[in-house]
Amino acid sequence: MIKPSISATLTPAVLLLGLTASSLACAGPKEEVVAAVDKFLAAKSYHATMSMGPGPATETDFVAPDRMRVKLGAVGDQIMIGNTLYMTLQGKTRKQPAPNGGVAATRSREKVLGNLQTLKVAALGDETLAGVATKKYKVENSQPNKTSSTFWVAAATGYPVQAVNVAEVGGKSYTSTLKYSRYNDPSIKIEAPAVK
């Protein structure tokens, strides 16, 4: 349940995880998910798309250790490098301190999964998704927020393929669908834009 946002506008979204096929045989579902998060957090780069209803999808690129780009369609782009946020709106870019400690502050097991003591995980079996053999899981937590996710991990690579997440924030329920690709792709580059 990895939050892909670099702004509070995307906090209801929850992203998930990668897992090596070899660890599936020797651990329970909860341990598999924790191992999956560790693998996801160790990725050098990835690309994700997130949709939250009928509008256009949001695209996110990540490059370790602390670079993230979020394309918000017609709204604009956000790039975070370390503790600096660059926001481009209507062709103008401004630079400001990143909110909530920047990208690094979002990259831990607890930020991804919530409280590990209240984490509940169930294995839902094997499923082919978009032609990819996957393992499917149901992940729920009540702390710090109530969340429920179904996600698919590629059996061959151990990286997430898709996650469908439901989160309750401020008494409202939000559903997001995330699709992942391009893990450890060296062609993903994130550079600071010119401030104009």
PDB file of C-alpha atoms in Angstrom:
ATOM      1  CA  MET A   1       0.000   0.000   0.000  1.00  0.00           C
ATOM      2  CA  ILE A   2       2.514   2.444  -1.202  1.00  0.00           C
ATOM      3  CA  LYS A   3       1.351   6.028  -1.410  1.00  0.00           C
ATOM      4  CA  PRO A   4       2.472   7.389  -4.764  1.00  0.00           C
ATOM      5  CA  SER A   5       1.713  10.994  -4.138  1.00  0.00           C
ATOM      6  CA  ILE A   6       4.001  13.858  -3.388  1.00  0.00           C
ATOM      7  CA  SER A   7       1.110  16.064  -2.371  1.00  0.00           C
ATOM      8  CA  ALA A   8      -1.822  15.747  -0.039  1.00  0.00           C
ATOM      9  CA  THR A   9      -4.166  15.618  -3.048  1.00  0.00           C
ATOM     10  CA  LEU A  10      -3.182  12.014  -3.646  1.00  0.00           C
ATOM     11  CA  THR A  11      -3.005  10.711  -0.063  1.00  0.00           C
ATOM     12  CA  PRO A  12      -6.049   8.403  -0.395  1.00  0.00           C
ATOM     13  CA  ALA A  13      -4.159   6.367  -2.925  1.00  0.00           C
ATOM     14  CA  VAL A  14      -2.368   3.327  -1.681  1.00  0.00           C
ATOM     15  CA  LEU A  15       0.202   1.424  -3.692  1.00  0.00           C
ATOM     16  CA  LEU A  16       1.679  -2.053  -3.232  1.00  0.00           C
ATOM     17  CA  LEU A  17       4.510  -4.180  -3.571  1.00  0.00           C
ATOM     18  CA  GLY A  18       6.868  -6.823  -4.997  1.00  0.00           C
ATOM     19  CA  LEU A  19       7.774 -10.320  -3.909  1.00  0.00           C
ATOM     20  CA  THR A  20      10.229 -13.001  -4.983  1.00  0.00           C
ATOM     21  CA  ALA A  21       8.630 -16.236  -6.106  1.00  0.00           C
ATOM     22  CA  SER A  22      11.072 -18.282  -4.019  1.00  0.00           C
ATOM     23  CA  SER A  23       9.853 -16.733  -0.768  1.00  0.00           C
ATOM     24  CA  LEU A  24       6.225 -17.653  -1.525  1.00  0.00           C
ATOM     25  CA  ALA A  25       6.798 -21.290  -0.595  1.00  0.00           C
ATOM     26  CA  CYS A  26       8.297 -20.640   2.857  1.00  0.00           C
ATOM     27  CA  ALA A  27       6.250 -17.833   4.403  1.00  0.00           C
ATOM     28  CA  GLY A  28       2.669 -17.037   5.292  1.00  0.00           C
ATOM     29  CA  PRO A  29       0.705 -14.334   3.454  1.00  0.00           C
ATOM     30  CA  LYS A  30       1.592 -11.571   5.951  1.00  0.00           C
ATOM     31  CA  GLU A  31       5.300 -12.373   5.781  1.00  0.00           C
ATOM     32  CA  GLU A  32       5.098 -12.520   1.987  1.00  0.00           C
ATOM     33  CA  VAL A  33       3.569  -9.054   1.860  1.00  0.00           C
ATOM     34  CA  VAL A  34       6.189  -7.607   4.215  1.00  0.00           C
ATOM     35  CA  ALA A  35       8.919  -9.171   2.042  1.00  0.00           C
ATOM     36  CA  ALA A  36       7.146  -7.736  -1.017  1.00  0.00           C
ATOM     37  CA  VAL A  37       7.234  -4.240   0.423  1.00  0.00           C
ATOM     38  CA  ASP A  38      10.929  -4.610   1.139  1.00  0.00           C
ATOM     39  CA  LYS A  39      11.557  -5.568  -2.502  1.00  0.00           C
ATOM     40  CA  PHE A  40       9.410  -2.695  -3.789  1.00  0.00           C
ATOM     41  CA  LEU A  41      11.253  -0.220  -1.570  1.00  0.00           C
ATOM     42  CA  ALA A  42      14.586  -1.547  -2.859  1.00  0.00           C
ATOM     43  CA  ALA A  43      13.698  -0.947  -6.545  1.00  0.00           C
ATOM     44  CA  LYS A  44      16.035   1.504  -8.266  1.00  0.00           C
ATOM     45  CA  SER A  45      13.185   2.901 -10.361  1.00  0.00           C
ATOM     46  CA  TYR A  46       9.628   2.222 -11.504  1.00  0.00           C
ATOM     47  CA  HIS A  47       6.686   3.700 -13.384  1.00  0.00           C
ATOM     48  CA  ALA A  48       3.093   3.646 -12.118  1.00  0.00           C
ATOM     49  CA  THR A  49      -0.261   4.888 -13.329  1.00  0.00           C
ATOM     50  CA  MET A  50      -3.107   5.620 -10.950  1.00  0.00           C
ATOM     51  CA  SER A  51      -6.768   6.171 -11.749  1.00  0.00           C
ATOM     52  CA  MET A  52      -9.425   7.276  -9.290  1.00  0.00           C
ATOM     53  CA  GLY A  53     -12.589   7.280 -11.351  1.00  0.00           C
ATOM     54  CA  PRO A  54     -13.523   8.566 -14.781  1.00  0.00           C
ATOM     55  CA  GLY A  55     -10.819  11.230 -15.053  1.00  0.00           C
ATOM     56  CA  PRO A  56      -7.376  10.869 -16.638  1.00  0.00           C
ATOM     57  CA  ALA A  57      -4.792   8.673 -14.930  1.00  0.00           C
ATOM     58  CA  THR A  58      -1.946  10.156 -12.916  1.00  0.00           C
ATOM     59  CA  GLU A  59       1.523   8.953 -13.910  1.00  0.00           C
ATOM     60  CA  THR A  60       4.339   8.574 -11.391  1.00  0.00           C
ATOM     61  CA  ASP A  61       8.024   7.845 -11.946  1.00  0.00           C
ATOM     62  CA  PHE A  62      10.453   7.080  -9.123  1.00  0.00           C
ATOM     63  CA  VAL A  63      14.261   6.990  -9.162  1.00  0.00           C
ATOM     64  CA  ALA A  64      16.178   5.983  -6.022  1.00  0.00           C
ATOM     65  CA  PRO A  65      17.031   7.258  -3.622  1.00  0.00           C
ATOM     66  CA  ASP A  66      14.771  10.302  -3.496  1.00  0.00           C
ATOM     67  CA  ARG A  67      13.430  11.469  -6.865  1.00  0.00           C
ATOM     68  CA  MET A  68       9.782  11.361  -7.890  1.00  0.00           C
ATOM     69  CA  ARG A  69       7.813  12.891 -10.755  1.00  0.00           C
ATOM     70  CA  VAL A  70       4.014  13.021 -10.785  1.00  0.00           C
ATOM     71  CA  LYS A  71       2.221  14.034 -13.986  1.00  0.00           C
ATOM     72  CA  LEU A  72      -1.206  15.342 -13.075  1.00  0.00           C
ATOM     73  CA  GLY A  73      -2.566  15.624 -16.613  1.00  0.00           C
ATOM     74  CA  ALA A  74      -3.907  19.070 -17.461  1.00  0.00           C
ATOM     75  CA  VAL A  75      -3.284  20.266 -13.890  1.00  0.00           C
ATOM     76  CA  GLY A  76       0.507  20.186 -14.215  1.00  0.00           C
ATOM     77  CA  ASP A  77       3.569  18.301 -12.996  1.00  0.00           C
ATOM     78  CA  GLN A  78       5.297  17.898  -9.661  1.00  0.00           C
ATOM     79  CA  ILE A  79       8.918  16.828  -9.229  1.00  0.00           C
ATOM     80  CA  MET A  80      10.410  16.132  -5.842  1.00  0.00           C
ATOM     81  CA  ILE A  81      14.139  15.790  -5.393  1.00  0.00           C
ATOM     82  CA  GLY A  82      15.215  15.269  -1.811  1.00  0.00           C
ATOM     83  CA  ASN A  83      13.463  17.913   0.254  1.00  0.00           C
ATOM     84  CA  THR A  84      12.674  20.214  -2.679  1.00  0.00           C
ATOM     85  CA  LEU A  85       9.406  20.301  -4.614  1.00  0.00           C
ATOM     86  CA  TYR A  86       9.119  21.776  -8.104  1.00  0.00           C
ATOM     87  CA  MET A  87       5.548  22.524  -9.190  1.00  0.00           C
ATOM     88  CA  THR A  88       4.766  23.342 -12.811  1.00  0.00           C
ATOM     89  CA  LEU A  89       1.328  24.848 -13.430  1.00  0.00           C
ATOM     90  CA  GLN A  90       0.246  26.601 -16.617  1.00  0.00           C
ATOM     91  CA  GLY A  91       3.823  26.639 -17.914  1.00  0.00           C
ATOM     92  CA  LYS A  92       5.289  28.251 -14.765  1.00  0.00           C
ATOM     93  CA  THR A  93       7.570  26.359 -12.395  1.00  0.00           C
ATOM     94  CA  ARG A  94       8.144  27.286  -8.780  1.00  0.00           C
ATOM     95  CA  LYS A  95      10.451  25.778  -6.188  1.00  0.00           C
ATOM     96  CA  GLN A  96       9.510  25.220  -2.554  1.00  0.00           C
ATOM     97  CA  PRO A  97      10.259  22.912   0.394  1.00  0.00           C
ATOM     98  CA  ALA A  98       8.758  19.451  -0.071  1.00  0.00           C
ATOM     99  CA  PRO A  99       5.816  18.639   2.210  1.00  0.00           C
ATOM    100  CA  ASN A 100       6.026  16.052   4.984  1.00  0.00           C
ATOM    101  CA  GLY A 101       9.760  15.370   4.729  1.00  0.00           C
ATOM    102  CA  GLY A 102       9.983  14.645   1.000  1.00  0.00           C
ATOM    103  CA  VAL A 103      10.132  11.314  -0.834  1.00  0.00           C
ATOM    104  CA  ALA A 104      12.351   9.585   1.737  1.00  0.00           C
ATOM    105  CA  ALA A 105       9.738  10.099   4.473  1.00  0.00           C
ATOM    106  CA  THR A 106       7.221   7.973   2.510  1.00  0.00           C
ATOM    107  CA  ARG A 107       9.551   5.012   1.954  1.00  0.00           C
ATOM    108  CA  SER A 108       9.289   2.656   4.930  1.00  0.00           C
ATOM    109  CA  ARG A 109       7.318  -0.479   5.775  1.00  0.00           C
ATOM    110  CA  GLU A 110       5.098   1.457   8.170  1.00  0.00           C
ATOM    111  CA  LYS A 111       4.328   4.221   5.666  1.00  0.00           C
ATOM    112  CA  VAL A 112       3.451   1.604   3.061  1.00  0.00           C
ATOM    113  CA  LEU A 113       1.473  -0.899   5.131  1.00  0.00           C
ATOM    114  CA  GLY A 114       0.448   1.012   8.235  1.00  0.00           C
ATOM    115  CA  ASN A 115       0.767  -0.582  11.659  1.00  0.00           C
ATOM    116  CA  LEU A 116       2.254  -4.059  11.211  1.00  0.00           C
ATOM    117  CA  GLN A 117       0.507  -5.275  14.393  1.00  0.00           C
ATOM    118  CA  THR A 118      -2.958  -4.608  12.909  1.00  0.00           C
ATOM    119  CA  LEU A 119      -2.087  -5.742   9.365  1.00  0.00           C
ATOM    120  CA  LYS A 120      -4.255  -8.609   8.044  1.00  0.00           C
ATOM    121  CA  VAL A 121      -3.309 -10.456   4.854  1.00  0.00           C
ATOM    122  CA  ALA A 122      -5.012 -13.306   2.971  1.00  0.00           C
ATOM    123  CA  ALA A 123      -3.687 -15.159  -0.064  1.00  0.00           C
ATOM    124  CA  LEU A 124      -6.318 -15.274  -2.828  1.00  0.00           C
ATOM    125  CA  GLY A 125      -4.512 -17.719  -5.113  1.00  0.00           C
ATOM    126  CA  ASP A 126      -2.992 -17.511  -8.569  1.00  0.00           C
ATOM    127  CA  GLU A 127      -4.465 -15.364 -11.335  1.00  0.00           C
ATOM    128  CA  THR A 128      -3.430 -14.299 -14.819  1.00  0.00           C
ATOM    129  CA  LEU A 129      -3.707 -10.539 -15.183  1.00  0.00           C
ATOM    130  CA  ALA A 130      -3.102  -8.891 -18.558  1.00  0.00           C
ATOM    131  CA  GLY A 131      -1.282 -12.049 -19.671  1.00  0.00           C
ATOM    132  CA  VAL A 132       0.989 -12.141 -16.608  1.00  0.00           C
ATOM    133  CA  ALA A 133       0.937 -15.014 -14.080  1.00  0.00           C
ATOM    134  CA  THR A 134       0.434 -13.445 -10.660  1.00  0.00           C
ATOM    135  CA  LYS A 135      -0.177 -14.143  -6.990  1.00  0.00           C
ATOM    136  CA  LYS A 136      -3.208 -12.295  -5.617  1.00  0.00           C
ATOM    137  CA  TYR A 137      -3.610 -10.980  -2.052  1.00  0.00           C
ATOM    138  CA  LYS A 138      -6.136  -9.158   0.120  1.00  0.00           C
ATOM    139  CA  VAL A 139      -4.508  -6.700   2.551  1.00  0.00           C
ATOM    140  CA  GLU A 140      -6.434  -4.853   5.260  1.00  0.00           C
ATOM    141  CA  ASN A 141      -5.454  -2.557   8.092  1.00  0.00           C
ATOM    142  CA  SER A 142      -7.200  -0.339  10.615  1.00  0.00           C
ATOM    143  CA  GLN A 143      -4.247   1.780  11.764  1.00  0.00           C
ATOM    144  CA  PRO A 144      -3.463   4.576  11.188  1.00  0.00           C
ATOM    145  CA  ASN A 145      -6.317   4.650   8.635  1.00  0.00           C
ATOM    146  CA  LYS A 146      -8.776   1.998   7.543  1.00  0.00           C
ATOM    147  CA  THR A 147      -7.504   0.528   4.260  1.00  0.00           C
ATOM    148  CA  SER A 148      -8.346  -2.444   2.076  1.00  0.00           C
ATOM    149  CA  SER A 149      -6.353  -3.516  -0.974  1.00  0.00           C
ATOM    150  CA  THR A 150      -6.340  -6.293  -3.516  1.00  0.00           C
ATOM    151  CA  PHE A 151      -3.063  -6.616  -5.364  1.00  0.00           C
ATOM    152  CA  TRP A 152      -1.354  -8.811  -7.876  1.00  0.00           C
ATOM    153  CA  VAL A 153       2.359  -9.658  -7.815  1.00  0.00           C
ATOM    154  CA  ALA A 154       4.093 -11.083 -10.905  1.00  0.00           C
ATOM    155  CA  ALA A 155       5.075 -14.672 -10.107  1.00  0.00           C
ATOM    156  CA  ALA A 156       8.182 -14.567 -12.314  1.00  0.00           C
ATOM    157  CA  THR A 157       9.684 -11.265 -11.135  1.00  0.00           C
ATOM    158  CA  GLY A 158       8.132 -10.669  -7.726  1.00  0.00           C
ATOM    159  CA  TYR A 159       7.126  -7.095  -8.587  1.00  0.00           C
ATOM    160  CA  PRO A 160       3.576  -5.717  -8.377  1.00  0.00           C
ATOM    161  CA  VAL A 161       1.484  -5.630 -11.531  1.00  0.00           C
ATOM    162  CA  GLN A 162      -1.690  -3.978 -10.238  1.00  0.00           C
ATOM    163  CA  ALA A 163      -3.360  -2.887  -7.001  1.00  0.00           C
ATOM    164  CA  VAL A 164      -6.960  -1.881  -6.320  1.00  0.00           C
ATOM    165  CA  ASN A 165      -7.119   0.084  -3.082  1.00  0.00           C
ATOM    166  CA  VAL A 166      -9.914   1.404  -0.886  1.00  0.00           C
ATOM    167  CA  ALA A 167      -9.085   3.926   1.851  1.00  0.00           C
ATOM    168  CA  GLU A 168     -11.292   5.841   4.252  1.00  0.00           C
ATOM    169  CA  VAL A 169     -10.129   9.389   4.859  1.00  0.00           C
ATOM    170  CA  GLY A 170     -12.239  11.900   6.749  1.00  0.00           C
ATOM    171  CA  GLY A 171     -15.274   9.615   6.668  1.00  0.00           C
ATOM    172  CA  LYS A 172     -15.161   9.225   2.879  1.00  0.00           C
ATOM    173  CA  SER A 173     -14.168   6.149   0.901  1.00  0.00           C
ATOM    174  CA  TYR A 174     -11.727   6.438  -2.008  1.00  0.00           C
ATOM    175  CA  THR A 175     -10.907   3.731  -4.565  1.00  0.00           C
ATOM    176  CA  SER A 176      -7.788   3.808  -6.721  1.00  0.00           C
ATOM    177  CA  THR A 177      -6.363   1.427  -9.303  1.00  0.00           C
ATOM    178  CA  LEU A 178      -2.612   1.339  -9.780  1.00  0.00           C
ATOM    179  CA  LYS A 179      -0.610  -0.359 -12.514  1.00  0.00           C
ATOM    180  CA  TYR A 180       3.155  -0.824 -12.281  1.00  0.00           C
ATOM    181  CA  SER A 181       5.891  -1.280 -14.876  1.00  0.00           C
ATOM    182  CA  ARG A 182       9.511  -0.510 -15.820  1.00  0.00           C
ATOM    183  CA  TYR A 183      11.162  -1.688 -12.623  1.00  0.00           C
ATOM    184  CA  ASN A 184      14.875  -0.848 -12.425  1.00  0.00           C
ATOM    185  CA  ASP A 185      14.721   0.801 -15.864  1.00  0.00           C
ATOM    186  CA  PRO A 186      17.855   2.980 -16.210  1.00  0.00           C
ATOM    187  CA  SER A 187      16.168   5.100 -18.888  1.00  0.00           C
ATOM    188  CA  ILE A 188      13.863   6.663 -16.271  1.00  0.00           C
ATOM    189  CA  LYS A 189      15.509   9.980 -15.439  1.00  0.00           C
ATOM    190  CA  ILE A 190      14.242  12.760 -13.183  1.00  0.00           C
ATOM    191  CA  GLU A 191      16.013  16.118 -13.324  1.00  0.00           C
ATOM    192  CA  ALA A 192      15.211  19.410 -11.647  1.00  0.00           C
ATOM    193  CA  PRO A 193      13.296  21.690 -14.047  1.00  0.00           C
ATOM    194  CA  ALA A 194      14.272  25.295 -14.662  1.00  0.00           C
ATOM    195  CA  VAL A 195      12.388  27.651 -12.372  1.00  0.00           C
ATOM    196  CA  LYS A 196      10.503  30.148 -14.535  1.00  0.00           C
TER     197      LYS A 196
END
